[in-house]
PDB file of C-alpha atoms and ligand atoms in Angstrom:
ATOM      1  CA  UNK A   1     -10.852 -14.056 -10.799  1.00 84.00           C
ATOM      2  CA  UNK A   2      -9.617 -11.766  -7.739  1.00 95.00           C
ATOM      3  CA  UNK A   3      -6.198 -10.135  -8.076  1.00 98.00           C
ATOM      4  CA  UNK A   4      -3.095 -12.047  -6.217  1.00 98.00           C
ATOM      5  CA  UNK A   5       0.222 -11.556  -5.360  1.00 98.00           C
ATOM      6  CA  UNK A   6       2.533 -11.249  -8.418  1.00 98.00           C
ATOM      7  CA  UNK A   7      -0.164 -10.401 -10.890  1.00 98.00           C
ATOM      8  CA  UNK A   8       0.602  -7.450 -13.035  1.00 98.00           C
ATOM      9  CA  UNK A   9      -1.248  -4.344 -11.766  1.00 98.00           C
ATOM     10  CA  UNK A  10      -4.177  -3.599 -14.192  1.00 98.00           C
ATOM     11  CA  UNK A  11      -3.207  -0.480 -16.018  1.00 98.00           C
ATOM     12  CA  UNK A  12      -5.823   2.198 -16.719  1.00 98.00           C
ATOM     13  CA  UNK A  13      -6.168   6.100 -17.551  1.00 98.00           C
ATOM     14  CA  UNK A  14      -8.240   8.035 -14.979  1.00 98.00           C
ATOM     15  CA  UNK A  15      -9.422  11.636 -13.852  1.00 98.00           C
ATOM     16  CA  UNK A  16      -7.879  12.692 -10.300  1.00 98.00           C
ATOM     17  CA  UNK A  17      -7.724  15.741  -8.339  1.00 98.00           C
ATOM     18  CA  UNK A  18      -4.225  16.085  -9.884  1.00 98.00           C
ATOM     19  CA  UNK A  19      -5.327  15.845 -13.352  1.00 98.00           C
ATOM     20  CA  UNK A  20      -5.344  12.866 -15.437  1.00 98.00           C
ATOM     21  CA  UNK A  21      -3.120   9.958 -14.932  1.00 98.00           C
ATOM     22  CA  UNK A  22      -2.236   6.930 -17.328  1.00 98.00           C
ATOM     23  CA  UNK A  23      -1.242   4.668 -13.900  1.00 99.00           C
ATOM     24  CA  UNK A  24       1.708   2.767 -15.091  1.00 98.00           C
ATOM     25  CA  UNK A  25       3.381   5.624 -16.658  1.00 98.00           C
ATOM     26  CA  UNK A  26       2.568   7.955 -13.618  1.00 98.00           C
ATOM     27  CA  UNK A  27       4.171   5.185 -11.142  1.00 98.00           C
ATOM     28  CA  UNK A  28       7.538   5.225 -13.506  1.00 98.00           C
ATOM     29  CA  UNK A  29      10.059   3.340 -11.519  1.00 98.00           C
ATOM     30  CA  UNK A  30       8.514   4.181  -7.962  1.00 98.00           C
ATOM     31  CA  UNK A  31       6.644   1.854  -5.711  1.00 99.00           C
ATOM     32  CA  UNK A  32       2.916   2.487  -5.284  1.00 99.00           C
ATOM     33  CA  UNK A  33       0.029   2.217  -3.203  1.00 99.00           C
ATOM     34  CA  UNK A  34      -3.590   2.280  -4.726  1.00 99.00           C
ATOM     35  CA  UNK A  35      -6.422   2.159  -2.056  1.00 99.00           C
ATOM     36  CA  UNK A  36     -10.289   2.648  -2.235  1.00 98.00           C
ATOM     37  CA  UNK A  37     -12.864   4.020   0.250  1.00 98.00           C
ATOM     38  CA  UNK A  38     -16.276   3.489  -0.175  1.00 98.00           C
ATOM     39  CA  UNK A  39     -17.741   7.229  -0.293  1.00 98.00           C
ATOM     40  CA  UNK A  40     -16.804  11.014  -0.260  1.00 98.00           C
ATOM     41  CA  UNK A  41     -18.258  12.916   2.744  1.00 98.00           C
ATOM     42  CA  UNK A  42     -18.352   9.849   5.088  1.00 98.00           C
ATOM     43  CA  UNK A  43     -16.458  10.176   8.685  1.00 98.00           C
ATOM     44  CA  UNK A  44     -14.337   7.191   8.514  1.00 98.00           C
ATOM     45  CA  UNK A  45     -12.750   7.890   5.092  1.00 98.00           C
ATOM     46  CA  UNK A  46     -12.376  11.359   5.856  1.00 98.00           C
ATOM     47  CA  UNK A  47      -9.769  10.328   8.794  1.00 98.00           C
ATOM     48  CA  UNK A  48      -8.364   7.932   6.522  1.00 98.00           C
ATOM     49  CA  UNK A  49      -7.388  10.450   3.657  1.00 98.00           C
ATOM     50  CA  UNK A  50      -6.292  13.013   6.399  1.00 98.00           C
ATOM     51  CA  UNK A  51      -3.883  10.557   7.764  1.00 98.00           C
ATOM     52  CA  UNK A  52      -2.557   9.490   4.346  1.00 98.00           C
ATOM     53  CA  UNK A  53      -2.048  13.289   3.499  1.00 98.00           C
ATOM     54  CA  UNK A  54      -0.121  13.424   7.015  1.00 98.00           C
ATOM     55  CA  UNK A  55       1.968  10.537   6.289  1.00 98.00           C
ATOM     56  CA  UNK A  56       2.874  11.818   2.698  1.00 98.00           C
ATOM     57  CA  UNK A  57       6.449  12.413   3.681  1.00 98.00           C
ATOM     58  CA  UNK A  58       6.738   8.908   4.780  1.00 98.00           C
ATOM     59  CA  UNK A  59       5.416   7.420   1.396  1.00 98.00           C
ATOM     60  CA  UNK A  60       8.048  10.059  -0.519  1.00 98.00           C
ATOM     61  CA  UNK A  61      11.142   8.837   1.659  1.00 98.00           C
ATOM     62  CA  UNK A  62      10.414   5.193   0.664  1.00 98.00           C
ATOM     63  CA  UNK A  63       9.796   5.828  -2.784  1.00 98.00           C
ATOM     64  CA  UNK A  64       6.321   5.531  -2.746  1.00 99.00           C
ATOM     65  CA  UNK A  65       3.676   6.989  -4.609  1.00 98.00           C
ATOM     66  CA  UNK A  66       0.103   6.885  -3.188  1.00 98.00           C
ATOM     67  CA  UNK A  67      -3.746   7.379  -4.722  1.00 99.00           C
ATOM     68  CA  UNK A  68      -6.682   6.730  -3.781  1.00 98.00           C
ATOM     69  CA  UNK A  69     -10.194   5.999  -5.109  1.00 98.00           C
ATOM     70  CA  UNK A  70     -13.810   5.834  -4.858  1.00 98.00           C
ATOM     71  CA  UNK A  71     -16.552   5.469  -7.206  1.00 98.00           C
ATOM     72  CA  UNK A  72     -17.523   9.391  -7.012  1.00 98.00           C
ATOM     73  CA  UNK A  73     -16.943  12.015  -9.385  1.00 98.00           C
ATOM     74  CA  UNK A  74     -14.226  14.684  -9.691  1.00 98.00           C
ATOM     75  CA  UNK A  75     -16.175  17.402  -8.653  1.00 98.00           C
ATOM     76  CA  UNK A  76     -17.425  15.899  -5.270  1.00 98.00           C
ATOM     77  CA  UNK A  77     -13.661  14.515  -4.312  1.00 98.00           C
ATOM     78  CA  UNK A  78     -12.806  18.347  -4.749  1.00 98.00           C
ATOM     79  CA  UNK A  79     -15.776  19.665  -2.809  1.00 98.00           C
ATOM     80  CA  UNK A  80     -14.723  16.973  -0.417  1.00 98.00           C
ATOM     81  CA  UNK A  81     -11.273  18.001  -0.398  1.00 98.00           C
ATOM     82  CA  UNK A  82     -12.011  20.782   1.773  1.00 98.00           C
ATOM     83  CA  UNK A  83     -13.707  19.115   4.651  1.00 98.00           C
ATOM     84  CA  UNK A  84     -10.502  16.776   4.818  1.00 98.00           C
ATOM     85  CA  UNK A  85      -8.338  20.038   5.214  1.00 98.00           C
ATOM     86  CA  UNK A  86     -10.674  21.687   7.861  1.00 98.00           C
ATOM     87  CA  UNK A  87     -11.383  18.648  10.261  1.00 98.00           C
ATOM     88  CA  UNK A  88      -8.103  16.655   9.775  1.00 98.00           C
ATOM     89  CA  UNK A  89      -5.635  19.575   9.519  1.00 98.00           C
ATOM     90  CA  UNK A  90      -4.063  18.205   6.571  1.00 98.00           C
ATOM     91  CA  UNK A  91      -4.852  18.906   2.792  1.00 98.00           C
ATOM     92  CA  UNK A  92      -5.195  16.293   0.338  1.00 98.00           C
ATOM     93  CA  UNK A  93      -1.742  15.793  -1.130  1.00 98.00           C
ATOM     94  CA  UNK A  94      -2.029  13.040  -3.254  1.00 98.00           C
ATOM     95  CA  UNK A  95      -4.010  12.061  -6.399  1.00 98.00           C
ATOM     96  CA  UNK A  96      -7.795  10.933  -5.812  1.00 98.00           C
ATOM     97  CA  UNK A  97      -8.827   9.014  -8.358  1.00 98.00           C
ATOM     98  CA  UNK A  98     -12.617   9.716  -9.649  1.00 98.00           C
ATOM     99  CA  UNK A  99     -13.977   6.431 -10.915  1.00 98.00           C
ATOM    100  CA  UNK A 100     -17.780   7.036 -11.222  1.00 98.00           C
ATOM    101  CA  UNK A 101     -17.966   4.793 -13.919  1.00 98.00           C
ATOM    102  CA  UNK A 102     -16.288   1.939 -11.794  1.00 98.00           C
ATOM    103  CA  UNK A 103     -13.760   1.188 -14.454  1.00 98.00           C
ATOM    104  CA  UNK A 104     -10.546   1.031 -12.152  1.00 98.00           C
ATOM    105  CA  UNK A 105     -12.724  -0.520  -9.268  1.00 98.00           C
ATOM    106  CA  UNK A 106     -13.908  -3.361 -11.365  1.00 98.00           C
ATOM    107  CA  UNK A 107     -10.399  -3.890 -12.722  1.00 98.00           C
ATOM    108  CA  UNK A 108      -9.120  -4.403  -9.158  1.00 98.00           C
ATOM    109  CA  UNK A 109     -12.107  -6.248  -7.602  1.00 98.00           C
ATOM    110  CA  UNK A 110     -12.809  -3.332  -5.001  1.00 98.00           C
ATOM    111  CA  UNK A 111     -16.322  -3.871  -5.137  1.00 98.00           C
ATOM    112  CA  UNK A 112     -17.553  -6.807  -3.040  1.00 98.00           C
ATOM    113  CA  UNK A 113     -21.303  -7.230  -3.921  1.00 97.00           C
ATOM    114  CA  UNK A 114     -21.939  -9.135  -0.847  1.00 97.00           C
ATOM    115  CA  UNK A 115     -20.766  -6.487   1.384  1.00 97.00           C
ATOM    116  CA  UNK A 116     -22.142  -3.734  -0.700  1.00 97.00           C
ATOM    117  CA  UNK A 117     -22.894  -3.658  -4.562  1.00 95.00           C
ATOM    118  CA  UNK A 118     -22.493  -0.127  -5.448  1.00 97.00           C
ATOM    119  CA  UNK A 119     -19.441   1.148  -3.258  1.00 98.00           C
ATOM    120  CA  UNK A 120     -16.090   0.112  -3.278  1.00 98.00           C
ATOM    121  CA  UNK A 121     -14.640  -1.711  -0.027  1.00 98.00           C
ATOM    122  CA  UNK A 122     -11.338  -0.586   1.605  1.00 98.00           C
ATOM    123  CA  UNK A 123      -8.852  -2.410  -0.546  1.00 98.00           C
ATOM    124  CA  UNK A 124      -4.999  -1.914  -0.746  1.00 98.00           C
ATOM    125  CA  UNK A 125      -2.533  -2.643  -3.392  1.00 99.00           C
ATOM    126  CA  UNK A 126       0.888  -2.118  -2.996  1.00 99.00           C
ATOM    127  CA  UNK A 127       2.884  -2.354  -6.362  1.00 98.00           C
ATOM    128  CA  UNK A 128       6.530  -3.006  -6.716  1.00 98.00           C
ATOM    129  CA  UNK A 129       8.555  -1.035  -9.094  1.00 98.00           C
ATOM    130  CA  UNK A 130       8.296  -3.989 -11.480  1.00 98.00           C
ATOM    131  CA  UNK A 131       4.208  -3.353 -11.789  1.00 98.00           C
ATOM    132  CA  UNK A 132       3.616  -6.545 -10.196  1.00 98.00           C
ATOM    133  CA  UNK A 133       1.056  -6.727  -6.735  1.00 98.00           C
ATOM    134  CA  UNK A 134       3.191  -7.471  -3.681  1.00 98.00           C
ATOM    135  CA  UNK A 135       0.548  -7.215  -1.084  1.00 98.00           C
ATOM    136  CA  UNK A 136      -3.303  -6.634  -0.929  1.00 98.00           C
ATOM    137  CA  UNK A 137      -5.631  -6.225   1.783  1.00 98.00           C
ATOM    138  CA  UNK A 138      -9.084  -5.508   2.323  1.00 98.00           C
ATOM    139  CA  UNK A 139     -11.115  -4.126   5.183  1.00 98.00           C
ATOM    140  CA  UNK A 140     -14.979  -3.472   5.647  1.00 98.00           C
ATOM    141  CA  UNK A 141     -16.388  -0.043   5.187  1.00 97.00           C
ATOM    142  CA  UNK A 142     -16.927   0.096   9.143  1.00 97.00           C
ATOM    143  CA  UNK A 143     -13.199  -0.435  10.078  1.00 98.00           C
ATOM    144  CA  UNK A 144     -10.662   2.399   9.172  1.00 98.00           C
ATOM    145  CA  UNK A 145      -7.181   1.278   8.389  1.00 98.00           C
ATOM    146  CA  UNK A 146      -3.868   1.740  10.120  1.00 98.00           C
ATOM    147  CA  UNK A 147      -1.570   3.444   7.805  1.00 98.00           C
ATOM    148  CA  UNK A 148       1.434   3.136   9.856  1.00 98.00           C
ATOM    149  CA  UNK A 149       1.199  -0.374   9.364  1.00 98.00           C
ATOM    150  CA  UNK A 150       0.911   0.115   5.705  1.00 98.00           C
ATOM    151  CA  UNK A 151       4.365   1.712   6.160  1.00 98.00           C
ATOM    152  CA  UNK A 152       5.432  -1.094   8.309  1.00 98.00           C
ATOM    153  CA  UNK A 153       4.779  -3.330   5.448  1.00 98.00           C
ATOM    154  CA  UNK A 154       6.495  -1.544   3.092  1.00 98.00           C
ATOM    155  CA  UNK A 155       9.580  -1.132   4.874  1.00 98.00           C
ATOM    156  CA  UNK A 156       9.553  -5.100   5.167  1.00 98.00           C
ATOM    157  CA  UNK A 157       8.694  -5.377   1.462  1.00 98.00           C
ATOM    158  CA  UNK A 158      11.684  -3.138   0.356  1.00 98.00           C
ATOM    159  CA  UNK A 159      13.938  -4.963   2.551  1.00 98.00           C
ATOM    160  CA  UNK A 160      13.206  -8.419   1.611  1.00 98.00           C
ATOM    161  CA  UNK A 161      13.471  -7.452  -2.381  1.00 97.00           C
ATOM    162  CA  UNK A 162      16.931  -6.652  -1.509  1.00 97.00           C
ATOM    163  CA  UNK A 163      18.248  -9.204   0.800  1.00 97.00           C
ATOM    164  CA  UNK A 164      17.639 -12.783   1.526  1.00 97.00           C
ATOM    165  CA  UNK A 165      15.903 -12.424   4.600  1.00 98.00           C
ATOM    166  CA  UNK A 166      12.078 -12.253   5.901  1.00 98.00           C
ATOM    167  CA  UNK A 167      10.958 -10.281   8.680  1.00 98.00           C
ATOM    168  CA  UNK A 168       9.558 -11.717  12.097  1.00 98.00           C
ATOM    169  CA  UNK A 169       6.158 -11.080  13.739  1.00 98.00           C
ATOM    170  CA  UNK A 170       5.853  -7.229  14.701  1.00 98.00           C
ATOM    171  CA  UNK A 171       9.125  -6.577  13.209  1.00 98.00           C
ATOM    172  CA  UNK A 172       9.820  -2.974  12.759  1.00 97.00           C
ATOM    173  CA  UNK A 173      12.529  -0.895  10.861  1.00 96.00           C
ATOM    174  CA  UNK A 174      15.684  -1.518  12.628  1.00 96.00           C
ATOM    175  CA  UNK A 175      14.683  -4.614  14.324  1.00 98.00           C
ATOM    176  CA  UNK A 176      16.404  -8.179  13.889  1.00 98.00           C
ATOM    177  CA  UNK A 177      15.354 -10.220  10.725  1.00 98.00           C
ATOM    178  CA  UNK A 178      15.327 -14.025   9.814  1.00 98.00           C
ATOM    179  CA  UNK A 179      17.789 -15.413   7.107  1.00 98.00           C
ATOM    180  CA  UNK A 180      15.634 -17.184   4.929  1.00 98.00           C
ATOM    181  CA  UNK A 181      15.613 -21.265   4.795  1.00 96.00           C
ATOM    182  CA  UNK A 182      16.828 -21.206   0.851  1.00 96.00           C
ATOM    183  CA  UNK A 183      20.172 -19.606   2.052  1.00 98.00           C
ATOM    184  CA  UNK A 184      22.497 -22.662   3.247  1.00 97.00           C
ATOM    185  CA  UNK A 185      24.724 -21.663   6.356  1.00 97.00           C
ATOM    186  CA  UNK A 186      27.790 -21.453   4.131  1.00 97.00           C
ATOM    187  CA  UNK A 187      26.136 -18.947   1.708  1.00 97.00           C
ATOM    188  CA  UNK A 188      24.805 -17.053   5.023  1.00 97.00           C
ATOM    189  CA  UNK A 189      28.503 -16.857   5.966  1.00 97.00           C
ATOM    190  CA  UNK A 190      29.193 -14.679   2.883  1.00 95.00           C
ATOM    191  CA  UNK A 191      26.018 -12.631   2.960  1.00 95.00           C
ATOM    192  CA  UNK A 192      25.952 -11.959   7.098  1.00 96.00           C
ATOM    193  CA  UNK A 193      29.986 -11.909   7.840  1.00 95.00           C
ATOM    194  CA  UNK A 194      29.231 -10.653  11.333  1.00 95.00           C
ATOM    195  CA  UNK A 195      27.332 -13.820  12.467  1.00 97.00           C
ATOM    196  CA  UNK A 196      24.014 -14.734  13.203  1.00 98.00           C
ATOM    197  CA  UNK A 197      21.975 -16.542  16.077  1.00 98.00           C
ATOM    198  CA  UNK A 198      20.668 -20.297  15.354  1.00 98.00           C
ATOM    199  CA  UNK A 199      17.645 -21.011  17.227  1.00 98.00           C
ATOM    200  CA  UNK A 200      16.719 -23.685  15.236  1.00 97.00           C
ATOM    201  CA  UNK A 201      18.055 -24.702  11.927  1.00 95.00           C
ATOM    202  CA  UNK A 202      15.538 -23.061  10.295  1.00 96.00           C
ATOM    203  CA  UNK A 203      15.420 -20.134  12.466  1.00 98.00           C
ATOM    204  CA  UNK A 204      18.484 -17.826  12.306  1.00 98.00           C
ATOM    205  CA  UNK A 205      18.202 -14.688  13.378  1.00 98.00           C
ATOM    206  CA  UNK A 206      20.673 -11.722  12.252  1.00 98.00           C
ATOM    207  CA  UNK A 207      20.747  -7.891  12.731  1.00 98.00           C
ATOM    208  CA  UNK A 208      18.883  -5.896   9.841  1.00 97.00           C
ATOM    209  CA  UNK A 209      21.101  -5.332   6.888  1.00 95.00           C
ATOM    210  CA  UNK A 210      21.655  -1.849   5.788  1.00 86.00           C
TER     211      UNK A 210
HETATM  212  C1  BEZ B   1     -17.475   6.023   6.451  1.00 93.92           C
HETATM  213  O1  BEZ B   1     -16.203   6.317   5.977  1.00 93.92           O
HETATM  214  O2  BEZ B   1     -17.335   6.404   7.590  1.00 93.92           O
HETATM  215  C2  BEZ B   1     -18.140   4.755   5.952  1.00 93.92           C
HETATM  216  C3  BEZ B   1     -18.211   4.861   4.614  1.00 93.92           C
HETATM  217  C4  BEZ B   1     -19.322   3.824   4.186  1.00 93.92           C
HETATM  218  C5  BEZ B   1     -20.007   2.996   5.018  1.00 93.92           C
HETATM  219  C6  BEZ B   1     -19.599   3.060   6.370  1.00 93.92           C
HETATM  220  C7  BEZ B   1     -18.824   4.052   6.808  1.00 93.92           C
END
């Protein structure tokens, strides 16, 4: 069965462009993003890996460790890294997992045979400090992902892990949020002493907590 939200992210040991990693140990107490791309030396993937490298400081700021993966060899990854730096202006600065035996891809269900029976699709797993899967995304090979959206989602996940709020459509860091329906008005008074706006009894809007 496919991995679902709340499942433990499978552990593994793998060779990467930054040496061998034992996944859970490598994550430590950080958040994690594990994402697959279909193949080295392909155009969309080259742009994606350049973008993730450019955004590395943003992931660091959020205490998120990022690892990429495809079913290519370590030597292929290392050769391709030169093209990423040359064409995208950012050198690869996070581990790229060499999964030529498909061990990790199979554990995470990253190969969707009806799309392609040998290559990984563009999967994304966001993993919390408790090693549980907090978010999954699946894009086809032909569509590059929007990694700013991934950062936006991580901001929401980290905020909602800490406070009893949910984030509305198109929410961005600093925007108003919603008090979750399980919090009574009496409890909300203690948690949000500055007050909130009630649009409907189930739709209470409050400034983003710090
Ligand atoms: C790409 O990254 O450009 C790509 C990879 C596999 C299939 C189609 C596109």
